[in-house]
């Protein structure tokens, strides 16, 4: 882990946060679509995947060096 | 290992058990169409289970009698690689047996209990006015509203406009029980009818029974409404007598109740 | 004082915690004009009391001080009996703590069963009141459920799994100690519930009864939730240990079958136990926060509880029985002196059971008023579980038929397990089939069925395992003649007790009743007399267990000449288990294969000591 | 916790054990939340009252998402040896947790008026937000502990497991809300 990569990693976090924000906005409108429960579940799963992958480093379990 | 000896054990034991199961008479009084369905399923399951039971018994007996080792501990027998087909065949046979039991008496018995065709098993029960409903088609020749409270049963006959603390039914007519509870969960069970349904507060559940013979609690203790779901102090004693009458006697009873 | 010090300190802290969290807090709130129901007082007090107990018994000194940057303190090292009364991280000590605690609870639950059988010996009420019977029955139920969940996993699983995979300890030794030390407060709370009116809703605690009965219910709920936490932490610990602490060469395909069974049970317990916690917490919220999950007067829906509850509690029976499968197969393969038959199929069967068991729960609810469409699929999934279970039988029978049987006490109990579980399994089909279950549900047929599976299946497998590992754990040999006496006595008495119950249930004896129609008198008299015999048989076991531990002949490292790792170290094993990590080079059961070995121990180890 | 562990020094093997254990614990916790969410749908389908404060709900959802970002930044900073950045971000996370809790308390106040716990929606609303609030509270306390330890010079690149563990737990608390928010506010 080289210190010079810190800004790069921090910007990844910012982009993920942006994506989460967009998904939350989509969610807000999806609640009015027909079949809302399905859409809301899919969006929530998508947000979970983003957080688990980028924030919680799910892949560390298989690739410890991350 | 001598397969022939094992097979002989198995056949003899199976013969004995199948004979015993087919002659099994140890059922309580059967006083309804549903009881016949249940008892038939019970006996059929005993027959289906017999060869399975005896296969394990035979292997157990054979191994204990013929495969005992000498010495402390016995010298291990030389290792023989397993034949890969045996587990596969076993798996296929048990799966086929399970599939058949799921079909009959499983689904077949369930359809008979509900008096619906097999194709309707996945449908949900009658009426928009209840969210959750239970076993049985929609119609009945006679409606009885069952109300359970700690620790007594009340029976209302809305079409006749009467109520009673004793369950009186005419023989041969399909009765539709509409069951509910006023306080906690109870369960409406008549052993001679072989079926039960929970009495749940804030919910109406349904049960359909067609009594097939007359009788009374005095003749058989199986003709009683017994609470089958633990409901506190009086649970064990929460029972009411059941009387199944000829239709004309039932009408007379209704008239007598209406006068009171 | 050296022996009892930590426990006394734990009791003191626990009492202080209870008083602060319960009565004192309640008094303060009430003085401030707020309302503080007695139920809430009990719940808050018992939670804080448990925290106090944990702090006093050692978590503060060996764990929490580090969080504050303080140096850790530990009680003086001791090889004697004192270490069994401490917050110790050695998995072998924790295993014995679990085993002895839950054997004690098993005897207590058995004594309660004797009380019930005394009352049920004749129609009418003789010994207990109606309410007293319900309380005794409920207490018997929940204690035995706790025993069934914890005794094999917590006791023998803890002791044997690290040894069998060649590890020096569990992955999280302190979490392991926490799992154990959470259980004594559970027992205390369950018994203390009798002081506040007990509870009469059975171990299933169905609402709305459990939302309106005596305050003892609150203690039961808190106790079960805490027990669930212990079970979850234990499950996670086993999963990580088995996944990541195996010795070099110990591949998944070389794991002893008992280890696989613990792994499968842990997979279930660490997820589904939360549903038990959730459903009981909802009952608690109804009681203390005036919520309306299930309370009838507030429009609650009691049926929902039954769905959530059984989503845990049916898999729970596999948390109990799968380790029993593993233990029984382990004993059978060693005492048949031949490799376990169809090993891979059994592993698949365990995992298949784990998967299937999460989609069968509603067969407990056929009569509950759940939606009609659920009957057919739940009937099908439930009966499908007989297929993987059948593979377990295939493995047992194949091993027996290919082996040379050594009929020592562990093997006798393992054979009894085959018989008992066969009856339990087959009668399960009658409960899975809707047409028969509508009658049999909530009758003694069900009581007989689950006693055949859990007592006849799990507890008999447990006894097989206890006799099998006794020399390893205690370093002493049990008395073989007393072992055989215990076997024949308990096996015959067990069947004499529970076989007639099928008949009683079919003939209209519903479960959980203090009294029954006089027509059922003779079957109940027989059952009671047989039950007393069954109870007495355990005194033989107790005598053998205690006296042999004190005075029995010293056991060799490997009295059974078994091939797995735990037998290759001295009895009892040294603190560090293996002087150096063993190298696993082959399958676990290498009988009848000259020159083939399961493992090579480190230079300082030596297998033939 | 052993002082060495308190400082985050674990062998690579122990670190992977701890990670797997924490993940399993998180899966188990997710099961607990899923049971309460399931009870909401089983008890009352997708219906919800009109009086819910939608703006507040959306607001605290954003706050919690933002706190996940600051938690991520804190962990990344300490992994790269940037202690001031780490401390700053942990403090922000705690602060956002506090804002979230204040939002919940305000919503509870309105809830008691419109849909008290004795109503069927109130039952699910108060138990889900309460259960989640307890997790937020415990997470905030843990973050505060990390902050205090960090200020005393603990943790550094390669030895920050306590930070990683607490931050993972914090992300999980966020994920739980990702499901609770539509369950309580959006469906129906």
Coordinates of N, CA and C in Angstrom, one line a residue, chain A residues 37, chain B residues 131, chain C residues 275 278-279 282 293-294 301 304-305 307-309 311 361, chain D residues 30-46 124 127-128 131 179-180 183-184:
Chain A
X37 N -42.5 -2.8 -5.0 CA -41.7 -3.6 -4.0 C -40.5 -4.3 -4.7
Chain B
X131 N -58.3 -12.7 5.6 CA -57.0 -12.7 4.9 C -56.4 -14.1 4.9
Chain C
X275 N -34.0 -15.7 14.2 CA -35.4 -15.7 14.0 C -36.1 -16.0 15.3
X278 N -35.8 -12.9 17.3 CA -36.7 -11.8 16.8 C -38.1 -12.1 17.2
X279 N -38.6 -13.4 17.1 CA -40.0 -13.7 17.4 C -40.2 -13.5 18.9
X282 N -40.3 -9.8 19.8 CA -41.6 -9.2 19.4 C -42.6 -9.4 20.5
X293 N -47.8 -6.6 17.9 CA -47.5 -7.7 17.0 C -48.5 -8.8 17.1
X294 N -48.8 -9.2 18.4 CA -49.6 -10.4 18.5 C -50.7 -10.2 19.5
X301 N -51.5 -10.2 15.0 CA -51.7 -11.4 14.2 C -50.9 -12.5 14.7
X304 N -48.5 -15.0 12.6 CA -47.2 -14.5 12.1 C -46.1 -15.0 13.0
X305 N -46.3 -15.0 14.3 CA -45.3 -15.5 15.3 C -45.0 -16.9 14.9
X307 N -45.0 -18.5 12.2 CA -44.2 -18.6 11.0 C -42.7 -18.2 11.3
X308 N -42.5 -17.1 12.0 CA -41.2 -16.7 12.3 C -40.5 -17.7 13.3
X309 N -41.3 -18.1 14.3 CA -40.7 -19.0 15.3 C -40.3 -20.3 14.7
X311 N -39.5 -20.8 11.7 CA -38.4 -20.7 10.7 C -37.1 -20.9 11.4
X361 N -40.6 -25.1 7.4 CA -41.0 -24.8 8.8 C -42.6 -25.0 8.9
Chain D
X30 N -27.8 -9.5 9.9 CA -28.8 -9.2 8.8 C -30.0 -10.1 8.9
X31 N -29.8 -11.4 9.4 CA -31.0 -12.2 9.6 C -31.9 -11.7 10.6
X32 N -31.4 -11.1 11.7 CA -32.2 -10.5 12.7 C -33.1 -9.3 12.1
X33 N -32.4 -8.5 11.4 CA -33.2 -7.4 10.7 C -34.2 -7.9 9.7
X34 N -33.8 -9.0 9.0 CA -34.7 -9.5 8.0 C -36.0 -10.1 8.7
X35 N -35.9 -10.6 9.9 CA -37.0 -11.1 10.6 C -38.0 -10.0 10.9
X36 N -37.5 -8.9 11.4 CA -38.4 -7.7 11.7 C -39.0 -7.1 10.5
X37 N -38.2 -7.1 9.4 CA -38.7 -6.6 8.1 C -39.8 -7.5 7.6
X38 N -39.6 -8.8 7.7 CA -40.6 -9.8 7.3 C -41.9 -9.6 8.1
X39 N -41.7 -9.4 9.4 CA -42.9 -9.2 10.2 C -43.7 -8.0 9.8
X40 N -43.1 -6.9 9.3 CA -43.8 -5.8 8.8 C -44.7 -6.1 7.6
X41 N -44.1 -6.9 6.7 CA -45.0 -7.2 5.5 C -46.0 -8.3 5.9
X42 N -45.7 -9.2 6.7 CA -46.6 -10.3 7.1 C -47.8 -9.7 7.9
X43 N -47.5 -8.7 8.7 CA -48.5 -8.1 9.6 C -49.4 -7.1 8.9
X44 N -48.9 -6.3 8.0 CA -49.7 -5.3 7.4 C -49.4 -5.0 6.0
X45 N -48.8 -5.9 5.3 CA -48.6 -5.7 3.9 C -47.8 -4.5 3.6
X46 N -48.1 -3.7 2.6 CA -47.3 -2.5 2.3 C -48.0 -1.2 2.7
X124 N -44.3 -1.8 13.9 CA -43.1 -2.1 13.0 C -42.2 -0.9 13.0
X127 N -40.3 -0.6 16.3 CA -39.3 -1.6 16.6 C -38.1 -1.6 15.6
X128 N -38.4 -1.3 14.3 CA -37.3 -1.3 13.3 C -36.4 -0.1 13.6
X131 N -34.5 -0.8 16.9 CA -33.5 -1.8 16.8 C -32.3 -1.2 16.0
X179 N -32.3 -1.1 3.7 CA -33.5 -1.9 3.5 C -34.7 -1.4 4.4
X180 N -34.3 -0.8 5.5 CA -35.4 -0.3 6.4 C -36.1 0.9 5.8
X183 N -38.7 0.0 3.3 CA -39.7 -0.7 4.0 C -40.7 0.1 4.8
X184 N -40.1 1.1 5.5 CA -41.0 2.0 6.3 C -41.5 3.2 5.6

